[in-house]
PDB file of C-alpha atoms and ligand atoms in Angstrom:
ATOM      1  CA  MET Q   1      32.139 -20.334  28.824  1.00 96.00           C
ATOM      2  CA  LEU Q   2      30.023 -20.007  31.995  1.00 98.00           C
ATOM      3  CA  ILE Q   3      27.731 -22.749  33.301  1.00 98.00           C
ATOM      4  CA  ALA Q   4      25.479 -21.565  36.130  1.00 98.00           C
ATOM      5  CA  GLY Q   5      22.975 -23.621  38.106  1.00 98.00           C
ATOM      6  CA  ASN Q   6      19.739 -22.040  39.277  1.00 98.00           C
ATOM      7  CA  TRP Q   7      18.522 -24.244  42.111  1.00 98.00           C
ATOM      8  CA  LYS Q   8      15.295 -22.237  42.457  1.00 98.00           C
ATOM      9  CA  MET Q   9      13.263 -23.134  45.592  1.00 98.00           C
ATOM     10  CA  ASN Q  10      14.841 -26.577  45.997  1.00 98.00           C
ATOM     11  CA  THR Q  11      17.223 -28.309  48.449  1.00 98.00           C
ATOM     12  CA  ASN Q  12      17.514 -27.905  52.202  1.00 98.00           C
ATOM     13  CA  ALA Q  13      20.455 -26.883  54.387  1.00 98.00           C
ATOM     14  CA  ALA Q  14      22.056 -30.330  54.226  1.00 98.00           C
ATOM     15  CA  SER Q  15      21.267 -31.287  50.640  1.00 98.00           C
ATOM     16  CA  ALA Q  16      22.427 -27.893  49.344  1.00 98.00           C
ATOM     17  CA  VAL Q  17      25.877 -28.483  50.825  1.00 98.00           C
ATOM     18  CA  GLU Q  18      25.907 -32.029  49.493  1.00 98.00           C
ATOM     19  CA  LEU Q  19      24.976 -30.821  46.012  1.00 98.00           C
ATOM     20  CA  ALA Q  20      27.687 -28.161  46.134  1.00 98.00           C
ATOM     21  CA  GLN Q  21      30.267 -30.764  47.151  1.00 98.00           C
ATOM     22  CA  GLY Q  22      29.219 -33.009  44.266  1.00 98.00           C
ATOM     23  CA  ILE Q  23      29.506 -30.117  41.808  1.00 98.00           C
ATOM     24  CA  ILE Q  24      33.008 -29.266  43.057  1.00 98.00           C
ATOM     25  CA  GLN Q  25      34.040 -32.827  42.257  1.00 97.00           C
ATOM     26  CA  GLU Q  26      32.303 -32.893  38.898  1.00 97.00           C
ATOM     27  CA  SER Q  27      33.896 -29.633  37.786  1.00 96.00           C
ATOM     28  CA  ALA Q  28      37.400 -30.278  39.104  1.00 95.00           C
ATOM     29  CA  ASP Q  29      38.770 -31.340  35.714  1.00 94.00           C
ATOM     30  CA  ALA Q  30      36.915 -28.732  33.655  1.00 95.00           C
ATOM     31  CA  ALA Q  31      39.259 -25.814  34.144  1.00 94.00           C
ATOM     32  CA  ALA Q  32      38.236 -24.125  30.882  1.00 94.00           C
ATOM     33  CA  VAL Q  33      34.687 -23.591  32.156  1.00 97.00           C
ATOM     34  CA  ARG Q  34      33.515 -21.113  34.770  1.00 98.00           C
ATOM     35  CA  VAL Q  35      30.997 -22.746  37.053  1.00 98.00           C
ATOM     36  CA  ALA Q  36      28.520 -21.073  39.398  1.00 98.00           C
ATOM     37  CA  VAL Q  37      25.713 -22.264  41.642  1.00 98.00           C
ATOM     38  CA  CYS Q  38      22.767 -20.176  42.830  1.00 99.00           C
ATOM     39  CA  PRO Q  39      21.194 -21.777  45.916  1.00 98.00           C
ATOM     40  CA  PRO Q  40      18.191 -20.419  47.819  1.00 98.00           C
ATOM     41  CA  ALA Q  41      19.140 -17.433  50.006  1.00 98.00           C
ATOM     42  CA  PRO Q  42      19.049 -19.250  53.392  1.00 98.00           C
ATOM     43  CA  PHE Q  43      21.709 -21.692  52.193  1.00 98.00           C
ATOM     44  CA  LEU Q  44      24.169 -19.209  50.703  1.00 98.00           C
ATOM     45  CA  SER Q  45      26.418 -19.179  53.776  1.00 98.00           C
ATOM     46  CA  GLY Q  46      26.498 -22.947  54.104  1.00 98.00           C
ATOM     47  CA  VAL Q  47      27.206 -23.409  50.416  1.00 98.00           C
ATOM     48  CA  ARG Q  48      29.851 -20.693  50.551  1.00 98.00           C
ATOM     49  CA  ALA Q  49      31.682 -22.672  53.233  1.00 98.00           C
ATOM     50  CA  ALA Q  50      31.423 -25.840  51.133  1.00 98.00           C
ATOM     51  CA  LEU Q  51      32.791 -24.020  48.057  1.00 98.00           C
ATOM     52  CA  LYS Q  52      35.788 -22.574  49.890  1.00 97.00           C
ATOM     53  CA  GLY Q  53      39.005 -23.310  48.014  1.00 95.00           C
ATOM     54  CA  SER Q  54      37.138 -24.541  44.921  1.00 97.00           C
ATOM     55  CA  ARG Q  55      36.678 -22.864  41.534  1.00 95.00           C
ATOM     56  CA  VAL Q  56      32.899 -22.942  41.815  1.00 98.00           C
ATOM     57  CA  ARG Q  57      31.434 -19.487  42.384  1.00 98.00           C
ATOM     58  CA  LEU Q  58      28.399 -18.511  44.360  1.00 98.00           C
ATOM     59  CA  GLY Q  59      25.358 -16.642  43.087  1.00 98.00           C
ATOM     60  CA  ALA Q  60      21.984 -15.598  44.458  1.00 98.00           C
ATOM     61  CA  GLN Q  61      18.611 -15.828  42.756  1.00 98.00           C
ATOM     62  CA  ASN Q  62      17.348 -12.313  43.429  1.00 98.00           C
ATOM     63  CA  MET Q  63      17.948  -9.112  45.411  1.00 98.00           C
ATOM     64  CA  TYR Q  64      16.378  -5.737  46.088  1.00 98.00           C
ATOM     65  CA  TRP Q  65      17.806  -2.466  44.794  1.00 98.00           C
ATOM     66  CA  ALA Q  66      17.973  -0.481  48.042  1.00 98.00           C
ATOM     67  CA  ASP Q  67      21.091  -0.487  50.262  1.00 98.00           C
ATOM     68  CA  HIS Q  68      19.145  -1.316  53.434  1.00 97.00           C
ATOM     69  CA  GLY Q  69      15.961  -0.355  55.266  1.00 98.00           C
ATOM     70  CA  ALA Q  70      12.365  -1.308  55.912  1.00 98.00           C
ATOM     71  CA  PHE Q  71      11.895  -3.850  53.127  1.00 98.00           C
ATOM     72  CA  THR Q  72      10.699  -6.934  54.960  1.00 98.00           C
ATOM     73  CA  GLY Q  73      11.709 -10.158  53.331  1.00 97.00           C
ATOM     74  CA  GLU Q  74      14.188  -8.639  50.895  1.00 98.00           C
ATOM     75  CA  VAL Q  75      17.975  -8.952  50.661  1.00 98.00           C
ATOM     76  CA  SER Q  76      20.404  -6.310  49.438  1.00 98.00           C
ATOM     77  CA  ALA Q  77      23.399  -6.542  47.123  1.00 98.00           C
ATOM     78  CA  GLN Q  78      25.650  -5.746  50.076  1.00 98.00           C
ATOM     79  CA  MET Q  79      24.196  -8.677  52.034  1.00 98.00           C
ATOM     80  CA  LEU Q  80      24.858 -11.011  49.113  1.00 98.00           C
ATOM     81  CA  LEU Q  81      28.429  -9.738  48.763  1.00 98.00           C
ATOM     82  CA  SER Q  82      28.979 -10.250  52.483  1.00 98.00           C
ATOM     83  CA  VAL Q  83      28.131 -13.955  52.156  1.00 98.00           C
ATOM     84  CA  GLY Q  84      30.499 -14.391  49.223  1.00 98.00           C
ATOM     85  CA  CYS Q  85      28.204 -14.022  46.227  1.00 98.00           C
ATOM     86  CA  HIS Q  86      29.813 -13.242  42.938  1.00 98.00           C
ATOM     87  CA  TYR Q  87      26.659 -13.351  40.807  1.00 98.00           C
ATOM     88  CA  VAL Q  88      22.969 -12.571  41.208  1.00 98.00           C
ATOM     89  CA  ILE Q  89      20.237 -13.739  38.858  1.00 98.00           C
ATOM     90  CA  LEU Q  90      17.941 -10.817  38.037  1.00 98.00           C
ATOM     91  CA  GLY Q  91      14.674 -10.619  36.126  1.00 98.00           C
ATOM     92  CA  HIS Q  92      14.126 -14.364  35.926  1.00 98.00           C
ATOM     93  CA  SER Q  93      10.847 -15.092  34.137  1.00 97.00           C
ATOM     94  CA  GLU Q  94       9.471 -16.804  37.255  1.00 97.00           C
ATOM     95  CA  ARG Q  95       9.995 -13.550  39.167  1.00 97.00           C
ATOM     96  CA  ARG Q  96       8.370 -11.582  36.377  1.00 96.00           C
ATOM     97  CA  GLN Q  97       5.463 -14.045  36.150  1.00 95.00           C
ATOM     98  CA  HIS Q  98       4.716 -14.890  39.802  1.00 97.00           C
ATOM     99  CA  PHE Q  99       6.000 -11.821  41.641  1.00 97.00           C
ATOM    100  CA  GLY Q 100       5.137  -9.014  39.266  1.00 96.00           C
ATOM    101  CA  GLU Q 101       8.681  -7.930  38.456  1.00 97.00           C
ATOM    102  CA  THR Q 102       8.735  -5.251  35.800  1.00 97.00           C
ATOM    103  CA  ASP Q 103      11.383  -4.095  33.359  1.00 97.00           C
ATOM    104  CA  GLY Q 104      11.735  -0.943  35.481  1.00 96.00           C
ATOM    105  CA  GLY Q 105      12.369  -2.967  38.636  1.00 97.00           C
ATOM    106  CA  VAL Q 106      14.878  -5.174  36.869  1.00 97.00           C
ATOM    107  CA  SER Q 107      16.668  -2.061  35.624  1.00 97.00           C
ATOM    108  CA  SER Q 108      16.979  -0.681  39.187  1.00 97.00           C
ATOM    109  CA  LYS Q 109      18.312  -3.997  40.439  1.00 98.00           C
ATOM    110  CA  VAL Q 110      20.839  -4.297  37.612  1.00 97.00           C
ATOM    111  CA  LYS Q 111      22.127  -0.783  38.342  1.00 96.00           C
ATOM    112  CA  GLN Q 112      22.520  -1.574  42.026  1.00 96.00           C
ATOM    113  CA  ALA Q 113      24.244  -4.908  41.368  1.00 97.00           C
ATOM    114  CA  VAL Q 114      26.746  -3.342  38.979  1.00 96.00           C
ATOM    115  CA  ARG Q 115      27.334  -0.365  41.285  1.00 94.00           C
ATOM    116  CA  THR Q 116      28.175  -2.646  44.193  1.00 95.00           C
ATOM    117  CA  GLY Q 117      30.301  -5.101  42.205  1.00 95.00           C
ATOM    118  CA  LEU Q 118      27.911  -8.047  42.006  1.00 98.00           C
ATOM    119  CA  ILE Q 119      27.647  -9.524  38.527  1.00 98.00           C
ATOM    120  CA  PRO Q 120      23.997  -9.625  37.456  1.00 98.00           C
ATOM    121  CA  ILE Q 121      22.868 -12.545  35.313  1.00 98.00           C
ATOM    122  CA  ILE Q 122      20.079 -10.662  33.561  1.00 98.00           C
ATOM    123  CA  CYS Q 123      17.326 -12.925  32.256  1.00 98.00           C
ATOM    124  CA  VAL Q 124      15.359 -12.016  29.165  1.00 98.00           C
ATOM    125  CA  GLY Q 125      13.087 -14.094  26.974  1.00 98.00           C
ATOM    126  CA  GLU Q 126       9.802 -14.154  25.142  1.00 97.00           C
ATOM    127  CA  ARG Q 127       6.629 -16.108  25.852  1.00 95.00           C
ATOM    128  CA  LEU Q 128       5.235 -18.645  23.438  1.00 93.00           C
ATOM    129  CA  ASN Q 129       2.562 -16.268  22.085  1.00 93.00           C
ATOM    130  CA  HIS Q 130       5.269 -13.712  21.274  1.00 95.00           C
ATOM    131  CA  ARG Q 131       7.223 -16.292  19.292  1.00 93.00           C
ATOM    132  CA  LYS Q 132       4.092 -17.564  17.555  1.00 92.00           C
ATOM    133  CA  THR Q 133       3.302 -14.046  16.410  1.00 95.00           C
ATOM    134  CA  GLY Q 134       6.862 -13.227  15.378  1.00 95.00           C
ATOM    135  CA  LYS Q 135       7.360 -10.707  18.184  1.00 97.00           C
ATOM    136  CA  GLU Q 136      10.211 -12.468  19.990  1.00 97.00           C
ATOM    137  CA  GLN Q 137      12.925 -10.010  19.001  1.00 98.00           C
ATOM    138  CA  GLN Q 138      10.752  -7.000  19.780  1.00 98.00           C
ATOM    139  CA  VAL Q 139      10.016  -8.355  23.285  1.00 97.00           C
ATOM    140  CA  VAL Q 140      13.614  -9.263  24.027  1.00 98.00           C
ATOM    141  CA  ALA Q 141      14.857  -5.918  22.682  1.00 98.00           C
ATOM    142  CA  THR Q 142      12.564  -4.079  25.112  1.00 97.00           C
ATOM    143  CA  GLN Q 143      13.762  -6.200  28.045  1.00 97.00           C
ATOM    144  CA  VAL Q 144      17.427  -5.714  27.145  1.00 97.00           C
ATOM    145  CA  LYS Q 145      16.975  -1.972  26.598  1.00 96.00           C
ATOM    146  CA  HIS Q 146      15.395  -1.512  30.035  1.00 95.00           C
ATOM    147  CA  ALA Q 147      17.861  -3.791  31.819  1.00 96.00           C
ATOM    148  CA  LEU Q 148      20.844  -1.894  30.443  1.00 95.00           C
ATOM    149  CA  GLU Q 149      19.342   1.574  30.832  1.00 90.00           C
ATOM    150  CA  ASP Q 150      21.648   4.143  32.451  1.00 85.00           C
ATOM    151  CA  LEU Q 151      24.591   1.788  32.641  1.00 87.00           C
ATOM    152  CA  LYS Q 152      26.680   4.158  30.563  1.00 71.00           C
ATOM    153  CA  LYS Q 153      29.738   4.098  32.778  1.00 75.00           C
ATOM    154  CA  ILE Q 154      30.228   0.376  32.652  1.00 84.00           C
ATOM    155  CA  GLN Q 155      33.623  -0.487  31.140  1.00 83.00           C
ATOM    156  CA  SER Q 156      34.126  -4.210  31.271  1.00 93.00           C
ATOM    157  CA  PRO Q 157      31.872  -6.835  29.696  1.00 95.00           C
ATOM    158  CA  SER Q 158      32.679  -9.110  32.616  1.00 95.00           C
ATOM    159  CA  SER Q 159      30.606  -6.793  34.867  1.00 96.00           C
ATOM    160  CA  LEU Q 160      27.407  -8.403  33.655  1.00 97.00           C
ATOM    161  CA  VAL Q 161      25.963 -11.474  31.997  1.00 98.00           C
ATOM    162  CA  ILE Q 162      22.797 -11.805  29.919  1.00 98.00           C
ATOM    163  CA  ALA Q 163      20.813 -15.046  29.864  1.00 98.00           C
ATOM    164  CA  TYR Q 164      18.403 -15.649  27.002  1.00 98.00           C
ATOM    165  CA  GLU Q 165      15.661 -17.832  28.435  1.00 97.00           C
ATOM    166  CA  PRO Q 166      12.636 -18.326  26.202  1.00 97.00           C
ATOM    167  CA  VAL Q 167       9.800 -18.652  28.717  1.00 95.00           C
ATOM    168  CA  TRP Q 168       8.216 -21.506  26.753  1.00 94.00           C
ATOM    169  CA  ALA Q 169      11.377 -23.550  27.265  1.00 92.00           C
ATOM    170  CA  ILE Q 170      11.830 -23.084  31.011  1.00 92.00           C
ATOM    171  CA  GLY Q 171      11.048 -26.177  33.017  1.00 83.00           C
ATOM    172  CA  THR Q 172       8.949 -27.559  30.159  1.00 87.00           C
ATOM    173  CA  GLY Q 173      11.359 -29.992  28.556  1.00 84.00           C
ATOM    174  CA  GLU Q 174      11.022 -27.914  25.353  1.00 85.00           C
ATOM    175  CA  THR Q 175      14.277 -26.397  24.173  1.00 90.00           C
ATOM    176  CA  ALA Q 176      14.980 -23.724  21.625  1.00 92.00           C
ATOM    177  CA  THR Q 177      16.703 -25.230  18.624  1.00 96.00           C
ATOM    178  CA  PRO Q 178      20.373 -24.338  18.338  1.00 97.00           C
ATOM    179  CA  GLU Q 179      19.431 -22.115  15.386  1.00 97.00           C
ATOM    180  CA  GLN Q 180      16.708 -20.289  17.342  1.00 97.00           C
ATOM    181  CA  ALA Q 181      19.155 -19.760  20.210  1.00 98.00           C
ATOM    182  CA  GLN Q 182      21.930 -18.550  17.911  1.00 98.00           C
ATOM    183  CA  THR Q 183      19.621 -16.122  16.096  1.00 98.00           C
ATOM    184  CA  MET Q 184      18.460 -14.545  19.345  1.00 98.00           C
ATOM    185  CA  HIS Q 185      21.934 -14.493  20.914  1.00 98.00           C
ATOM    186  CA  ARG Q 186      23.359 -12.740  17.851  1.00 98.00           C
ATOM    187  CA  PHE Q 187      20.496 -10.255  18.011  1.00 98.00           C
ATOM    188  CA  ILE Q 188      21.137  -9.566  21.712  1.00 98.00           C
ATOM    189  CA  ARG Q 189      24.836  -9.071  21.014  1.00 98.00           C
ATOM    190  CA  SER Q 190      23.981  -6.575  18.279  1.00 98.00           C
ATOM    191  CA  LEU Q 191      21.776  -4.633  20.728  1.00 97.00           C
ATOM    192  CA  VAL Q 192      24.602  -4.550  23.277  1.00 97.00           C
ATOM    193  CA  SER Q 193      27.048  -3.523  20.575  1.00 96.00           C
ATOM    194  CA  ARG Q 194      24.899  -0.546  19.673  1.00 94.00           C
ATOM    195  CA  GLN Q 195      24.959   0.673  23.279  1.00 92.00           C
ATOM    196  CA  PHE Q 196      28.448  -0.281  24.444  1.00 93.00           C
ATOM    197  CA  GLY Q 197      30.463  -0.868  21.277  1.00 93.00           C
ATOM    198  CA  LYS Q 198      31.704  -3.898  19.434  1.00 95.00           C
ATOM    199  CA  ASN Q 199      34.548  -4.858  21.764  1.00 95.00           C
ATOM    200  CA  PHE Q 200      32.324  -4.811  24.799  1.00 95.00           C
ATOM    201  CA  ALA Q 201      29.644  -6.849  23.032  1.00 96.00           C
ATOM    202  CA  SER Q 202      32.059  -9.480  21.803  1.00 97.00           C
ATOM    203  CA  GLY Q 203      33.428  -9.973  25.331  1.00 97.00           C
ATOM    204  CA  LEU Q 204      29.976 -10.296  26.937  1.00 97.00           C
ATOM    205  CA  HIS Q 205      28.807 -13.712  28.125  1.00 98.00           C
ATOM    206  CA  ILE Q 206      25.348 -14.484  26.755  1.00 98.00           C
ATOM    207  CA  LEU Q 207      23.985 -17.679  28.294  1.00 98.00           C
ATOM    208  CA  TYR Q 208      21.165 -19.868  27.001  1.00 98.00           C
ATOM    209  CA  GLY Q 209      18.591 -21.128  29.515  1.00 97.00           C
ATOM    210  CA  GLY Q 210      15.562 -23.327  28.994  1.00 95.00           C
ATOM    211  CA  SER Q 211      15.627 -27.092  29.541  1.00 93.00           C
ATOM    212  CA  MET Q 212      19.328 -27.388  28.809  1.00 96.00           C
ATOM    213  CA  LYS Q 213      20.417 -30.928  29.606  1.00 96.00           C
ATOM    214  CA  PRO Q 214      23.285 -33.290  28.770  1.00 97.00           C
ATOM    215  CA  SER Q 215      21.567 -34.470  25.571  1.00 97.00           C
ATOM    216  CA  ASN Q 216      21.224 -31.004  24.028  1.00 97.00           C
ATOM    217  CA  ALA Q 217      23.962 -28.997  25.755  1.00 98.00           C
ATOM    218  CA  LYS Q 218      26.708 -29.518  23.212  1.00 98.00           C
ATOM    219  CA  ASP Q 219      24.608 -28.494  20.215  1.00 97.00           C
ATOM    220  CA  LEU Q 220      23.469 -25.341  21.973  1.00 98.00           C
ATOM    221  CA  LEU Q 221      26.873 -24.442  23.374  1.00 98.00           C
ATOM    222  CA  ARG Q 222      28.519 -24.914  19.976  1.00 98.00           C
ATOM    223  CA  GLN Q 223      26.640 -21.922  18.588  1.00 98.00           C
ATOM    224  CA  LYS Q 224      28.904 -18.973  17.963  1.00 98.00           C
ATOM    225  CA  ASP Q 225      27.041 -16.526  20.210  1.00 98.00           C
ATOM    226  CA  VAL Q 226      26.137 -18.965  22.996  1.00 98.00           C
ATOM    227  CA  ASP Q 227      28.697 -18.480  25.757  1.00 98.00           C
ATOM    228  CA  GLY Q 228      27.299 -20.839  28.347  1.00 98.00           C
ATOM    229  CA  GLY Q 229      24.119 -21.947  30.048  1.00 98.00           C
ATOM    230  CA  LEU Q 230      21.810 -21.077  32.922  1.00 98.00           C
ATOM    231  CA  ILE Q 231      20.452 -24.398  34.059  1.00 98.00           C
ATOM    232  CA  GLY Q 232      17.479 -25.075  36.306  1.00 97.00           C
ATOM    233  CA  GLY Q 233      16.217 -28.656  36.637  1.00 96.00           C
ATOM    234  CA  ALA Q 234      19.391 -30.270  35.344  1.00 97.00           C
ATOM    235  CA  SER Q 235      21.527 -28.452  37.937  1.00 98.00           C
ATOM    236  CA  LEU Q 236      19.949 -30.306  40.870  1.00 98.00           C
ATOM    237  CA  LYS Q 237      21.895 -33.525  40.369  1.00 98.00           C
ATOM    238  CA  SER Q 238      25.640 -33.103  40.427  1.00 98.00           C
ATOM    239  CA  GLU Q 239      26.317 -35.895  37.881  1.00 98.00           C
ATOM    240  CA  VAL Q 240      23.831 -34.394  35.410  1.00 98.00           C
ATOM    241  CA  PHE Q 241      25.126 -30.859  35.919  1.00 98.00           C
ATOM    242  CA  GLY Q 242      28.636 -32.296  35.621  1.00 98.00           C
ATOM    243  CA  GLN Q 243      27.809 -33.708  32.190  1.00 98.00           C
ATOM    244  CA  ILE Q 244      26.758 -30.252  31.026  1.00 98.00           C
ATOM    245  CA  ILE Q 245      29.976 -28.765  32.432  1.00 98.00           C
ATOM    246  CA  HIS Q 246      31.961 -31.366  30.527  1.00 97.00           C
ATOM    247  CA  ALA Q 247      30.025 -30.656  27.337  1.00 98.00           C
ATOM    248  CA  ALA Q 248      31.002 -27.008  27.753  1.00 98.00           C
ATOM    249  CA  GLN Q 249      34.599 -27.981  28.337  1.00 97.00           C
ATOM    250  CA  GLU Q 250      34.656 -30.035  25.126  1.00 96.00           C
ATOM    251  CA  VAL Q 251      33.103 -27.217  23.105  1.00 97.00           C
ATOM    252  CA  GLN Q 252      35.520 -24.716  24.610  1.00 93.00           C
ATOM    253  CA  GLN Q 253      38.489 -26.835  23.686  1.00 91.00           C
ATOM    254  CA  GLY Q 254      37.174 -27.203  20.123  1.00 85.00           C
TER     255      GLY Q 254
HETATM  256  C1  PEP U   1      15.918 -21.512  34.621  1.00 86.43           C
HETATM  257  O1  PEP U   1      15.062 -21.512  35.477  1.00 86.43           O
HETATM  258  O2  PEP U   1      16.720 -20.563  34.547  1.00 86.43           O
HETATM  259  C2  PEP U   1      15.962 -22.646  33.704  1.00 86.43           C
HETATM  260  C3  PEP U   1      16.657 -22.535  32.613  1.00 86.43           C
HETATM  261  O3  PEP U   1      15.244 -23.766  34.076  1.00 86.43           O
HETATM  262  P1  PEP U   1      15.211 -25.194  33.330  1.00 86.43           P
HETATM  263  O4  PEP U   1      16.639 -25.529  32.960  1.00 86.43           O
HETATM  264  O5  PEP U   1      14.644 -26.125  34.321  1.00 86.43           O
HETATM  265  O6  PEP U   1      14.374 -25.031  32.113  1.00 86.43           O
END
């Protein structure tokens, strides 16, 4: 089980460290759960220092696919690795929606992350109109297909993570029902199985994201194919995030 917090464009240098310290405390007795935090890029170093010696891992919210060069404003996988990142969120719907990220771009980023040893948390998910017209699986299948394109050499399912985040549930307070989440997670696992085989697919972490909070976390995390959560709003308060971590711990321990 992996519980990852996406802080988005929130916190400042001091409050990011404070939040990280709170999360270390909250997660100290939840050894069965992997915990990660993804602060804004300027605070990665400060948060890394705060996380030193803890089990909480560091992730970034985005990166560019080139090694280095004239790409003003971008950060590379190597830069993220050099400040201690373990994970990088890629293809988040907010990046697709506000910054024009395409499936092709996400695919290039995923390849670069995997090549350099960063674990991409690849976000996929349909919009409300897709779900209303019964196209949710078609849309997600296209996103997954592109994101995993040309990753033939990948051996271990721990080299990547997929997050199913229905766009209509992100930051809206609306959540997919546990059944909707399970159906899509099982579908995603079947797509991965077709490309990488059954063993790989069964070992892959598929996270749910979209207004996960303490009141709904357990029901979502109990689903067979839900292996954790990517949490936005509810990751900004350590006690609230801690409750989700503990829900995961309880589910994990049966
Ligand atoms: C997210 O941005 O990845 C997310 C799931 O946000 P929220 O939990 O706020 O819906």
